[in-house]
Each structure stands twice: as C-alpha cells, then as structure tokens.
Coordinates of C-alpha atoms in Angstrom, one line a residue:
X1 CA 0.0 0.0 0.0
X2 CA 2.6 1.8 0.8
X3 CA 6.1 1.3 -1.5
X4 CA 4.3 2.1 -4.3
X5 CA 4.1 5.9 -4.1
X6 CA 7.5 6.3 -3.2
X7 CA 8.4 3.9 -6.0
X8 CA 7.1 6.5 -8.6
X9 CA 8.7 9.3 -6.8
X10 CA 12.0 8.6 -6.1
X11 CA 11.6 7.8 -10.5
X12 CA 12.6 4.1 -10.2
X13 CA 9.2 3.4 -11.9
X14 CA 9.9 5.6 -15.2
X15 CA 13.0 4.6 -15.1
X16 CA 12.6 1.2 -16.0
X17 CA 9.4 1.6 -18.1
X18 CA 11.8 3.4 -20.4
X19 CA 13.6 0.3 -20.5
X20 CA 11.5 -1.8 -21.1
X21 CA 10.7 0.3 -24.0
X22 CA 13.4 -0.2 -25.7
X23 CA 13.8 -3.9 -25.7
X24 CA 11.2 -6.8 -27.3
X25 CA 9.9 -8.4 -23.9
X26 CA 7.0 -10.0 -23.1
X27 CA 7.1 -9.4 -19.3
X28 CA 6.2 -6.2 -17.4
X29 CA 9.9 -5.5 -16.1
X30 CA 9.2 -2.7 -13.8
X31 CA 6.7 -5.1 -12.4
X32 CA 8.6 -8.0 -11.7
X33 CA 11.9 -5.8 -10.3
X34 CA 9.1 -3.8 -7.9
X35 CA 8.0 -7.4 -7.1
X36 CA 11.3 -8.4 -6.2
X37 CA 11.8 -4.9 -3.8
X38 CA 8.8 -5.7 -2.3
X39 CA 9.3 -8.9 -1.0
X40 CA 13.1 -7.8 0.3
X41 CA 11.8 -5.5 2.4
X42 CA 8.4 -7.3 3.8
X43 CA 9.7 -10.9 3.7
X44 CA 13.0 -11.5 1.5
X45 CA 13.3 -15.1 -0.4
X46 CA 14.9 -16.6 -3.5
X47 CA 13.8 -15.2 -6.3
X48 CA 11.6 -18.6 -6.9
X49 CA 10.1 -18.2 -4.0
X50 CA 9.2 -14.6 -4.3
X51 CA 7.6 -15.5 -7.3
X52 CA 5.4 -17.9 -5.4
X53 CA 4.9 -15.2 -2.7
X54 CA 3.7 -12.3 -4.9
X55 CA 1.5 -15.4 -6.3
X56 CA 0.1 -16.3 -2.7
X57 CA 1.1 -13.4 0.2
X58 CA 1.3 -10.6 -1.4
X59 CA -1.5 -8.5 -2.5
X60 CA -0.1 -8.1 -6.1
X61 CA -2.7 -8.6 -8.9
X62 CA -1.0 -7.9 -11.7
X63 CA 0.9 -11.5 -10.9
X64 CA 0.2 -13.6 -14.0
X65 CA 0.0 -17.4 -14.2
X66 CA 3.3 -17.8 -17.3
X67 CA 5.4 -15.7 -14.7
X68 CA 8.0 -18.3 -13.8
X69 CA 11.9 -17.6 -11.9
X70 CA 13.5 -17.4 -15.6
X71 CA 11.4 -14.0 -15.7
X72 CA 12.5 -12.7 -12.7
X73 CA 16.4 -13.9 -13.6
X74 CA 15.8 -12.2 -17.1
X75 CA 14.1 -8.7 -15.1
X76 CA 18.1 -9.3 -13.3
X77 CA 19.7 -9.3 -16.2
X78 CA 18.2 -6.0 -17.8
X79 CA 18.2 -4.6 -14.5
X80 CA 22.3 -5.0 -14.1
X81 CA 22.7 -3.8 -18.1
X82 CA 21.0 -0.6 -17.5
X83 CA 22.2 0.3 -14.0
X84 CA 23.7 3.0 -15.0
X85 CA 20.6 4.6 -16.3
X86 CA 18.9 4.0 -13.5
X87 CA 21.2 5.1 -10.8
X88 CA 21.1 8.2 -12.4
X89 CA 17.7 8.4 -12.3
X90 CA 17.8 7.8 -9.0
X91 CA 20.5 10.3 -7.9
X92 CA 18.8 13.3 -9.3
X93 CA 15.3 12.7 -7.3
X94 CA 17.5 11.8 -4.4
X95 CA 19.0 15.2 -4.7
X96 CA 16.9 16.7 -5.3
X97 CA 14.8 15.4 -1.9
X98 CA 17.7 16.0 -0.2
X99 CA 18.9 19.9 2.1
X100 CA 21.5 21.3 0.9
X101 CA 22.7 20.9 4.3
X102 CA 22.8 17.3 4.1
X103 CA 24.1 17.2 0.8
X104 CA 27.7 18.7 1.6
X105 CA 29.1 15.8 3.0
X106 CA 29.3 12.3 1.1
X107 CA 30.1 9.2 3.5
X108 CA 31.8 6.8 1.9
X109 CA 31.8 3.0 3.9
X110 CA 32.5 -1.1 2.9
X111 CA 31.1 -3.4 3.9
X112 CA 31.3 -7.8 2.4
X113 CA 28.9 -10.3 1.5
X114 CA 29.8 -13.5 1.5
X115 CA 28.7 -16.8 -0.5
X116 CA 27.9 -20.1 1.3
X117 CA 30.7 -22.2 -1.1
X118 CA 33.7 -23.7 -0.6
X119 CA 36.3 -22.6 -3.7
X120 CA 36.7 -18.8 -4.5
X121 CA 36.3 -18.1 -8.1
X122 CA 40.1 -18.0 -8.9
X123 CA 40.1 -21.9 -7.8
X124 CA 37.1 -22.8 -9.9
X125 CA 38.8 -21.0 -13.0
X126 CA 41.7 -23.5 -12.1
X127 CA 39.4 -26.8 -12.3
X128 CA 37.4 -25.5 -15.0
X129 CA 40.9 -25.3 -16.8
X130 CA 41.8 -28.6 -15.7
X131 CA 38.3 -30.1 -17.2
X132 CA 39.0 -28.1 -20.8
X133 CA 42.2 -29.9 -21.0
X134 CA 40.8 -33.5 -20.1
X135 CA 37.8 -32.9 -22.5
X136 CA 40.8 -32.4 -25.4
X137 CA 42.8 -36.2 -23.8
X138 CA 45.0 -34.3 -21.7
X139 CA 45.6 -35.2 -18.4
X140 CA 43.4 -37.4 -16.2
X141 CA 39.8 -36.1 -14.8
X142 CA 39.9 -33.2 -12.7
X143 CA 38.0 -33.2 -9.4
X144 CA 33.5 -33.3 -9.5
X145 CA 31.8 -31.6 -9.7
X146 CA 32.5 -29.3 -12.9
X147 CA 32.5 -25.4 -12.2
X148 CA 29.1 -24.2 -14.6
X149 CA 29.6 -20.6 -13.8
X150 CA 34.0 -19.1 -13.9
X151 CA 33.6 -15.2 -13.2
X152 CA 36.4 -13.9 -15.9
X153 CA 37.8 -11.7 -14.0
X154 CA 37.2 -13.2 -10.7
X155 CA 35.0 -11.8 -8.6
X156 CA 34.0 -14.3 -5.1
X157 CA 37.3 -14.0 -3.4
X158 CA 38.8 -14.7 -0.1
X159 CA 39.5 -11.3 1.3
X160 CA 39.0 -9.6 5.0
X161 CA 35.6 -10.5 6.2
X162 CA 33.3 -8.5 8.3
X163 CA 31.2 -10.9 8.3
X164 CA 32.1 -13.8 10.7
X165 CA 33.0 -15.9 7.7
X166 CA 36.6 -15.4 7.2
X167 CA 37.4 -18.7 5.2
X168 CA 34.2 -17.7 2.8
X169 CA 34.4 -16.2 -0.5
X170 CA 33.1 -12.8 -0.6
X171 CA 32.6 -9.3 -2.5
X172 CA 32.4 -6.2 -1.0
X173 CA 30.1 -3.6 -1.2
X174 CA 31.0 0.2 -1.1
X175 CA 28.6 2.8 -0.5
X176 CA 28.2 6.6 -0.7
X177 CA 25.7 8.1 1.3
X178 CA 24.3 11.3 2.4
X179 CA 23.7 12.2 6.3
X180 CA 20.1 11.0 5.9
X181 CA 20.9 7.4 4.8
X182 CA 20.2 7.8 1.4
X183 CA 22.6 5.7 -1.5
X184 CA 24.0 7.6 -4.1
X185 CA 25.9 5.7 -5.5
X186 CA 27.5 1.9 -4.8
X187 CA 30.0 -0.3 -6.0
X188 CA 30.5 -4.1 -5.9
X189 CA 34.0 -5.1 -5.7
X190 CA 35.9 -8.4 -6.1
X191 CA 36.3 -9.8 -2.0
X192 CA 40.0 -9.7 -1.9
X193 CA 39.6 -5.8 -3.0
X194 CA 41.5 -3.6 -0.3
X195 CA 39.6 0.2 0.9
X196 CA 42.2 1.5 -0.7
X197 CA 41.8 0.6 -4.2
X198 CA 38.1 1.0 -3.8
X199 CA 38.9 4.5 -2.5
X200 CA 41.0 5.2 -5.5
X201 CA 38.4 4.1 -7.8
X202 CA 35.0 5.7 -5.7
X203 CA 37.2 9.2 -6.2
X204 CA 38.2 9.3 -9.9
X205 CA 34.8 7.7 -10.8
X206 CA 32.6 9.7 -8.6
X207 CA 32.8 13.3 -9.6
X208 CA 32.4 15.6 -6.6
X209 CA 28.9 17.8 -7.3
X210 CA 29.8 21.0 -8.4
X211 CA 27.4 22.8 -6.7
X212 CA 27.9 22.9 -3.1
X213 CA 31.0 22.8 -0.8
X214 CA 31.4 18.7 -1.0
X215 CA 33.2 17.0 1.6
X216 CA 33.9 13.5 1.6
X217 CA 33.7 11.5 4.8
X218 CA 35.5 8.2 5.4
X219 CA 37.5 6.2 8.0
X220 CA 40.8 5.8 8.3
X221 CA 41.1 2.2 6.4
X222 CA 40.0 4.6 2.7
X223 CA 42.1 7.2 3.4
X224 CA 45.9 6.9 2.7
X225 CA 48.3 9.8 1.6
X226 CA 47.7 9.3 -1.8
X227 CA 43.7 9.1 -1.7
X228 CA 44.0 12.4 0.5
X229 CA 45.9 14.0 -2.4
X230 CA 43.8 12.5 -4.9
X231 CA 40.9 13.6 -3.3
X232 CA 42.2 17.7 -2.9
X233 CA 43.0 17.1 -6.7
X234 CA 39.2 16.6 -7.7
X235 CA 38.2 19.2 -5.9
X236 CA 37.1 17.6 -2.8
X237 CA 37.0 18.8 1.1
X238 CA 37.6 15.8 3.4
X239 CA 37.1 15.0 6.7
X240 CA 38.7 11.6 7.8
X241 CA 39.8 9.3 10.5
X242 CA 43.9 9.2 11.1
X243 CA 44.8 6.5 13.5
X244 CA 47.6 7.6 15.4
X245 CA 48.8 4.7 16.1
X246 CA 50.2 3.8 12.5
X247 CA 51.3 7.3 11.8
X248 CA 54.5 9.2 13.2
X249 CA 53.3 12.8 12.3
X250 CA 50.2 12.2 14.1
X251 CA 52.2 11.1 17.1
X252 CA 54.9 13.6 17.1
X253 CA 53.2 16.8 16.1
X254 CA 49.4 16.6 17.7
X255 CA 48.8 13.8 19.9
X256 CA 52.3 15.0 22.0
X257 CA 51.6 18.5 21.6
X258 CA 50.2 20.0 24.5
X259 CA 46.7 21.6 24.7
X260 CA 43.5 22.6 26.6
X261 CA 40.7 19.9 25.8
X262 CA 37.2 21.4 25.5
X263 CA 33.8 19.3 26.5
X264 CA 31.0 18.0 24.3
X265 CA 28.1 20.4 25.3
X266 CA 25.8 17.5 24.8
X267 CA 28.0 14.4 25.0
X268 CA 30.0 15.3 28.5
X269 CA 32.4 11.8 28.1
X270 CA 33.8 13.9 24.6
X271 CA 36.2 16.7 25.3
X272 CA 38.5 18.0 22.2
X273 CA 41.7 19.7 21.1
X274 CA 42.2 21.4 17.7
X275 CA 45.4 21.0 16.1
X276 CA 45.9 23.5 13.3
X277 CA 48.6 22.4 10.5
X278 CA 50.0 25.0 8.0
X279 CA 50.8 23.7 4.2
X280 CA 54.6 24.0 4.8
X281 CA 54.6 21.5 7.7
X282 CA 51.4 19.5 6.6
X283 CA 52.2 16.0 5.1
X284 CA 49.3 16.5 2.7
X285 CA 50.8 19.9 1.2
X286 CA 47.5 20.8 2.2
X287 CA 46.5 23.4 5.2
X288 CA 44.6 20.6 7.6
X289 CA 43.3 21.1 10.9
X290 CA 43.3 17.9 13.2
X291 CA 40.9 17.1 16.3
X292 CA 41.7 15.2 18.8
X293 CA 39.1 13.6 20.7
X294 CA 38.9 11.6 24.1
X295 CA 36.3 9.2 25.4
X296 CA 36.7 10.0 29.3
X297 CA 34.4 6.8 29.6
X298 CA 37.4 4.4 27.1
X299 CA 40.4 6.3 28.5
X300 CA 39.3 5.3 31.8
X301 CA 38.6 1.7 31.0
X302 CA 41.6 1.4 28.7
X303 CA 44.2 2.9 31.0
X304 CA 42.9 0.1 33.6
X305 CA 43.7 -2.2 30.5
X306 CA 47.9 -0.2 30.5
X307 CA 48.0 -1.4 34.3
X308 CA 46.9 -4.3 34.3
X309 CA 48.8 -5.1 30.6
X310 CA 52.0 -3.8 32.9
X311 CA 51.4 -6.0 35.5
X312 CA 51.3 -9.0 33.9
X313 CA 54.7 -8.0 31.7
X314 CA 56.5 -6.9 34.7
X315 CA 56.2 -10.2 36.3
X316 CA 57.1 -12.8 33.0
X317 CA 60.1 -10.2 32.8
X318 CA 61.4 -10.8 36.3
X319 CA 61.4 -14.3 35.5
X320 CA 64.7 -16.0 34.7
X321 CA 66.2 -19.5 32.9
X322 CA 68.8 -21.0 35.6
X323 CA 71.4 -19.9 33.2
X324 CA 70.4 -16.4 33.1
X325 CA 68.3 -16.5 29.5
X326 CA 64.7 -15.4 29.3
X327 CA 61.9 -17.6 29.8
X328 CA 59.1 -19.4 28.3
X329 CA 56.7 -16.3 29.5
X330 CA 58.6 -13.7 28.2
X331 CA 59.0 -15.9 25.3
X332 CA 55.1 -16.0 25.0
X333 CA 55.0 -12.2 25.8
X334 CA 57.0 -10.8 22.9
X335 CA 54.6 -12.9 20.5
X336 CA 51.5 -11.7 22.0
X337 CA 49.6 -9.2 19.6
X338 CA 48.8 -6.4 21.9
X339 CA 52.1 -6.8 25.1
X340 CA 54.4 -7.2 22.3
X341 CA 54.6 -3.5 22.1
X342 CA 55.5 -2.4 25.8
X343 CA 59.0 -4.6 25.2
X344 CA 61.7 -4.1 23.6
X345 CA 65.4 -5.7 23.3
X346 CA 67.9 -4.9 26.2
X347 CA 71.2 -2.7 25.0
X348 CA 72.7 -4.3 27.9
X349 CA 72.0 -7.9 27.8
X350 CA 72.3 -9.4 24.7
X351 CA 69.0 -11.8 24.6
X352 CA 66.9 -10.1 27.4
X353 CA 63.8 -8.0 26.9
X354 CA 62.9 -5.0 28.6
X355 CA 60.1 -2.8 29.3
X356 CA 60.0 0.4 27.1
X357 CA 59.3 3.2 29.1
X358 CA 58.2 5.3 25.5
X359 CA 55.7 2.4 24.7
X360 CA 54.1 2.9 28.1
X361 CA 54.1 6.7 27.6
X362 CA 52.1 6.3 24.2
X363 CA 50.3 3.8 25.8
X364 CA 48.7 6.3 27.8
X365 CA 48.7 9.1 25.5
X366 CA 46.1 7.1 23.3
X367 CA 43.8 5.8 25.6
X368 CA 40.3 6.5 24.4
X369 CA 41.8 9.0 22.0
X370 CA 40.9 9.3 18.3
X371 CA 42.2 11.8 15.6
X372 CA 40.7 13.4 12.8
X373 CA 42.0 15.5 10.1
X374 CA 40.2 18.2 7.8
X375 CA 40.5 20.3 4.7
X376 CA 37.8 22.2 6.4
X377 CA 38.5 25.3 8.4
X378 CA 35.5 27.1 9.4
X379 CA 34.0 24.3 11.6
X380 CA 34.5 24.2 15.3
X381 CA 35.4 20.4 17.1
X382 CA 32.2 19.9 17.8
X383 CA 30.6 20.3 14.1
X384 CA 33.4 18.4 12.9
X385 CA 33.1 15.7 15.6
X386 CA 29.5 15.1 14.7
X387 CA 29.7 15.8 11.1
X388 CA 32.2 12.2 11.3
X389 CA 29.1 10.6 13.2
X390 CA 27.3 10.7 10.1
X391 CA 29.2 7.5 9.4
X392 CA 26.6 5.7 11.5
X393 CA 24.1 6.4 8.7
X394 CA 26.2 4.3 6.5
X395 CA 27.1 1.5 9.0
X396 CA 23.2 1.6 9.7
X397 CA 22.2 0.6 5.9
X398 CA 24.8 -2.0 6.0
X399 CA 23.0 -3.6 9.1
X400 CA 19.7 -2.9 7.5
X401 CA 20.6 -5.2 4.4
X402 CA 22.1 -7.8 6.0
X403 CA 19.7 -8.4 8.6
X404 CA 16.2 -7.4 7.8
X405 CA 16.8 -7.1 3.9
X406 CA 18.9 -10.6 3.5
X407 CA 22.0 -9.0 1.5
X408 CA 23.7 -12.0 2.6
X409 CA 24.6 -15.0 2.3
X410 CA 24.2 -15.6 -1.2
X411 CA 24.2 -18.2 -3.8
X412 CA 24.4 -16.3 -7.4
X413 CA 27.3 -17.8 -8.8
X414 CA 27.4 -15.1 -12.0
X415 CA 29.1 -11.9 -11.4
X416 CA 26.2 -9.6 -13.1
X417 CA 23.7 -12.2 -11.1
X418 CA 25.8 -10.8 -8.1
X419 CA 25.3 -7.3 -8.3
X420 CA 22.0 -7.4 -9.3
X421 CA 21.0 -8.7 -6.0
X422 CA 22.9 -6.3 -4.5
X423 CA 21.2 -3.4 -6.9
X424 CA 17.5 -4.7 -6.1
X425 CA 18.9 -4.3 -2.3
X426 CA 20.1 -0.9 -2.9
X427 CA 16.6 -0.1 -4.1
X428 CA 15.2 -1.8 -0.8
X429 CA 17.4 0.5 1.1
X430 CA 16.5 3.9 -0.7
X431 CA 13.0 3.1 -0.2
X432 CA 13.2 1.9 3.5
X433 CA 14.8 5.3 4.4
X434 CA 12.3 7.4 2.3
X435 CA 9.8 5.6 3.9
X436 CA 11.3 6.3 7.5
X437 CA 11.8 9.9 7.0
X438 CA 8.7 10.9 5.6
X439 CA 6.5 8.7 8.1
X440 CA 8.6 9.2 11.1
X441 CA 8.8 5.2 11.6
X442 CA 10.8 2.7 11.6
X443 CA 10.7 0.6 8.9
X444 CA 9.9 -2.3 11.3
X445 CA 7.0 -0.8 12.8
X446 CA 5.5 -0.1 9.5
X447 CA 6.0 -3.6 8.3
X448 CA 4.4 -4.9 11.2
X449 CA 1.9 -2.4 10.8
X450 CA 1.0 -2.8 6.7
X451 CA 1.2 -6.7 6.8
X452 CA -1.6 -6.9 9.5
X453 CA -3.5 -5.2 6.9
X454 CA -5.7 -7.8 4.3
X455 CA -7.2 -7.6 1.2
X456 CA -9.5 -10.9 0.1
X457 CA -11.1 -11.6 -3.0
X458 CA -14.6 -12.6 -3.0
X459 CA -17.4 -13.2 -5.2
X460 CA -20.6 -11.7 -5.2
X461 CA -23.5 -11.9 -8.1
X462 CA -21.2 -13.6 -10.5
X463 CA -18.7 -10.7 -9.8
X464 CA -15.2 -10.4 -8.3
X465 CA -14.3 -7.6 -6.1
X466 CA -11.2 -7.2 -3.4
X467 CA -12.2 -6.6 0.2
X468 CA -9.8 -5.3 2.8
X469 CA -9.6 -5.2 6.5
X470 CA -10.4 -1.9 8.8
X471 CA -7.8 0.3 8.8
X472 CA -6.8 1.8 12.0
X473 CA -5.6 5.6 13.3
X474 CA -2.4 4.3 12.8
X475 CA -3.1 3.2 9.2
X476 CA -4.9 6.5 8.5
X477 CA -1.8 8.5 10.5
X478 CA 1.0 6.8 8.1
X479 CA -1.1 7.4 5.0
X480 CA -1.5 11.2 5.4
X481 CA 2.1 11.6 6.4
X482 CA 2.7 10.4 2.8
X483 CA 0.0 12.3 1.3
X484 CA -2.3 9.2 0.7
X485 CA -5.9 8.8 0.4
X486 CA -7.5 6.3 2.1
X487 CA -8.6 3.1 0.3
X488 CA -11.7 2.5 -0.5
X489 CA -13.3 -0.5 1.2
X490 CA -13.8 -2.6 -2.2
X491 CA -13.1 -2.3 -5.5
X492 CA -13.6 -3.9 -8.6
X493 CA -10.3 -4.0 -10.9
X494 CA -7.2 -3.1 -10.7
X495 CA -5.5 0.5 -10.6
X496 CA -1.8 1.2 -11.1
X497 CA 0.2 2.8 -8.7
X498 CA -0.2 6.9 -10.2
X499 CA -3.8 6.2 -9.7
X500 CA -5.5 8.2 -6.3
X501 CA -6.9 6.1 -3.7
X502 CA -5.8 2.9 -5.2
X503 CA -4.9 0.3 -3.2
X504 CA -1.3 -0.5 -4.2
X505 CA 1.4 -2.9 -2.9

C-alpha cells in the first residue's frame, strides 16, 4: 500500500518503463523488479520463491500465471545492463529530496557479503581449466563436480571478512551516502579488493557535485596519503579518521603536543583539542586542521587495560632460565599481539627484553583517543566531531541489508547475477529510508503495521471484487504523512500505482 508511491517518486518506476521500451519483452519489467523490492523488504526469499509469494502473500494482482523464476532472472539481467541509467535516475530525485545541508558531505563505507561455497572463483577458474584440458585427452579427470559458472575476471574472493566468515568467499560492497541514509551511489568489488583501491576508484569515478562545498567522509582504512591527495585534486573537502597509532606525524606533532581539551556540550564523556597544521609543515601539502578527541568513559577503562597489561609484563620479565636467559613467559610475551609493544630488546643484555618506558608513555597518551584530520576550516570540534558521526548512517544501511533485507549470504554464482542482488537491495534501502523519514517510523513498525492489513477476493452476483480489512488511526496517521488517500473498502479491478486512492502494494 505503501512502497508504491515512493516507487514513482524517487523515479525508479519511469526509469525502467523506459527500459522496457526499448527492448522486445513479453514481461512487465518494472513489475517483476518492484515485485522483487517488495518482497526484500516485507519478507525476502529466493527469487523462486518470491515469485510464489507475490503469487500467494502478497496482495499483487498484476501476478500472472506464465510468470516463472527465468522472468525474474531475465528482469536481473536488464536490470544490471542498464544500471547506469537507473542510478542516475535515481541520484537526481534523491538530490533533489535532499537539504543542501545534508548534501555537503558524502560518507563513503565497505562493507562484504559472503557466499555459502567452498572454492573462491580463482580456484574454480583453475578446475574449469583442468576439465578443458581433459575434454581435449590431456591429463586425467579433474576433481567433481565441474564449475558451470568461472567469473572472468574473478569476482567471489577470499579477502577480510566483516562478516564472521573469514574462510568464505566474498565481495564487498562500497557505499556513498548522504547524512540521511540515502545511497547515491555503490559499488560491488571483487572480496579480496582492499579500501584502498576501492577508495581510489569511488574518487576518480565519482565526480564531486559542483554545486555545493562537497566534503567527503570516510574512515581511516579509505584514506591513505595518496587518496588524500587524490581527493584535494578533484576538488574535494575531506574529513577523515587518522589512527595515530600507524602514523608518526600524528604522534609527534598533535597527539604529544600539549593543549586545553574542550567538552562535548551535549555528549559530557567527549572533550576535544584542535590542532591546526600549515601547508609548509602538513604531510598532505595541504592546510589541515586535526581534532583530537577523548572518550573519558574508554580512556578510563583502557588505562585500567595499560595497568593491568603492565602488570602481567612486569612479572614474566622478572622471570629467569637458571642460566640467566629469558623464559618461556617472556618468550610467549613478545609474541603476543597487543604486550608485544611495551618490550623491547635490552642494550645491555644481549637476549633479554625489557620494558619500554616510550611504549608505556604512548600507551597512555592514546587511551580513548581518536584523531581526525580536515581540509575544512570554518568548523568548530564539535561540528566536525559530529559531522564524522554521520558514518553511523552508512554502518546503519549495512546492518539494514544484511539483517532485515537478506543481503547475505548468497548463492548467485554469475558476477552480473551478483550485483543485481545487491542493486534490487540498494533499491530496498533507498526506499526503506524514504519511507522512514517521511513517516517518522521505523521501517519495522510499518512492516508490522501494513502486513496486519488484508485484502480478500470474493465473489458476489457472478462478480469479483477485493475486500480489505479496517484500517486503524495508525493506518490513516501513516497514509497522510505520505499524502495518501484512504482506500476504498472494495473495488472492482485493478489500478496502477499513479492512480489516487488505489490500493497498491
């Protein structure tokens, strides 16, 4: 009843009317692709299934009985050629929904899917081989069963999981939003693709929008050195994590430096420290400021963490071998991930370990301490503290298509198969947060609300009519917000969704 209307607006419908236009098909594409949004946001299943659930759940009467899984597979297929067409579409009514206020800063996030499968696509390449050559008498026959689907170039990889799955193949899925949750634009990557080539690739593909002052805004894993200069190149502003941990002029020149910290005046555990950097002595080239921000609640908890770290390293280093070599535990300790770094190798002693005084020291410097860094100059700490809080708005889509929308796992083999899941999802996830911001609901409580709602067919003098259920205040609350009229209690046929009062999907 609902999706429909904001279908049309947000131009996805027109979009792929146009084309269908332009190819010979016998099957209403924009149908069967709505179809497939539908049931990833109400109840997501395979694409057989949702056929059988638009056929049985759904109220959807433009189903038709020759509709079969090779439709929607086909509805895929056009869907992934013409992307491009449509995420354009799709962008501008986006935009143009959007404040300029929310429009100046881009997020930019990753995030992987994996596939339920045991070979990664390089492997099945391998095998595939390995059959071509036995099918011509070479060799002896390769391992069952034979790959039907080798993604040239490969595209399910091993790479670093997010997901719990680390021994999975995977692709990962970049994504540029606005502060309002809202996808711009999105890329699928093979899964053994680093943040920093897709960073590379999001900037010289992405062209900042001319018209307001743009800044992009991503964590520390996108942005390197070189995607910092290639970013002031296109024209960008930026606003990005710098983990000081990993960087020596971070450590040196702003974390040491000393400096009055100034408190949140709505988040008391934040206090900050601005850092300004001229050109000359800025790694970038650039003038930069840099924040530096504490978590009184982490420092706290993470300086227990330092003493407690110490304790344990002070007493495997007072340990000794009867003839005067470490022992096992201080063997253990310089192999440990995190007390590795308080040691160090003794100048005296050849063979003994010590504890580094400096490592302690930084130790404690960086406890619940994070740093940013910005091209941006007119923004105090806490607009710049909160303008990298946006983020969330990303990391909450992620979460919303994995869990409620079913990003993952999946069992497309093809690589176009692939990301036209992960386009239909993208739809689900513009359409979720339009939804959400224009109803003031979450997109939980509205499902729960909408599927309660029933419509029946039933016969009556040789006639066919739909019947629905009562709506309640709720109902009528929900459709107002989005400009709605109320259904009628029957009705006869069929009206599309630009129709007013219809009852649509």
């Amino acid at each position: 009843m609902i999706l429909a209307p904001v279908w049309e607006r947000l131009g996805i419908r027109k979009a792929l009317r146009k084309i269908q236009a332009q190819h010979a098909i016998k099957f209403p594409l924009e149908r069967l692709v709505f179809g497939m949004v539908l049931n990833r946001i109400v109840d997501p299943m395979s694409k057989m299934a949702c056929n059988e659930w638009l056929r049985d759940t759904a109220f959807f009467p433009e189903w038709e009985k020759k509709w079969d899984v090779s439709h929607f597979y086909r509805a895929l297929d056009l869907l992934e050629m013409h992307w491009s067409e449509i995420e354009q579409a799709l962008y501008e009514e986006l935009w143009k929904r959007t404040s300029p206020e929310l429009r100046a800063a881009w997020l930019t996030d990753t995030s992987s899917m994996y596939f339920e499968a045991r070979m990664d696509d390089v492997e099945r390449a391998e095998i595939a081989a390995e059959w071509a050559a036995f099918d011509a008498g070479i060799g002896k026959e390769p391992l069952h069963p034979r790959p039907q689907v080798v993604n040239d170039p490969p595209m399910r990889m091993q790479g670093h999981n997010k997901d719990g799955h680390p021994g999975d193949p995977q692709v990962v899925v970049a994504s540029v939003c606005l502060a309002n949750g809202l996808v711009l634009r999105h890329r699928v990557y093979p899964g053994n693709t680093n943040d920093q080539t897709i960073a590379k690739d999001l900037i010289t593909t992405l062209p900042a929008p001319p018209d307001v002052a743009q800044i992009w805004v991503s964590d520390g894993g996108m942005a390197s050195g070189p995607r910092l200069r290639e970013l002031d190149e296109m024209g960008w502003y930026r606003l990005t994590a710098d983990p000081p941990r990993s960087n020596e002029f971070v450590m040196a020149e702003i974390i040491s430096r000393s400096g009055r910290y100034i408190q949140h005046p709505t988040k008391p555990q934040f206090s900050f420290r601005i850092v300004d950097i001229p050109a000359a002595q800025s790694p970038s080239g650039k003038d930069e400021r840099f924040l530096v921000v504490r978590n009184s609640r982490d420092r706290d908890r993470q300086l227990k963490q330092v003493e407690k770290h110490l304790g344990r390293i002070k007493e495997a280093l007072a340990k000794r071998e009867p003839d005067g070599t470490h022992s096992k535990a201080v063997c253990k300790l310089v192999s440990h991930p995190s007390l590795k770094r308080y040691v160090e190798p003794s100048e005296r002693v050849a063979g003994r370990y010590v504890l580094s005084n400096d490592a302690v020291r930084r130790e404690q410097l960086l406890a619940g301490t994070r740093v940013y860094r910005t091209t941006v100059h007119d923004r105090d700490p806490v607009e710049m503290f909160d303008s990298y809080q946006l983020l969330q708005a990303v990391e909450a889509n992620h979460k919303e298509m994995k869990g409620p929308l079913r990003l993952r796992p999946r069992y497309h083999r093809a690589g176009h198969r692939i990301r036209a899941h992960v386009m239909i999802v993208i739809l689900a996830v513009n359409c979720v947060r339009v939804l959400e911001a224009e109803t003031g609901r979450l997109i939980s409580d509205l499902r729960r609300l909408f599927t309660a709602l029933k419509a029946t067919e039933v016969g009556q003098g040789g006639k066919r009519q739909w019947m629905r259920t009562e709506l309640t205040d709720d109902h009528r609350n929900v459709l107002a917000k989005l400009d709605l009229s109320v259904p009628p209690q029957t009705w006869a046929m069929w009206s599309d969704a630009t129709s007013k009062g219809a009852m649509v999907c």
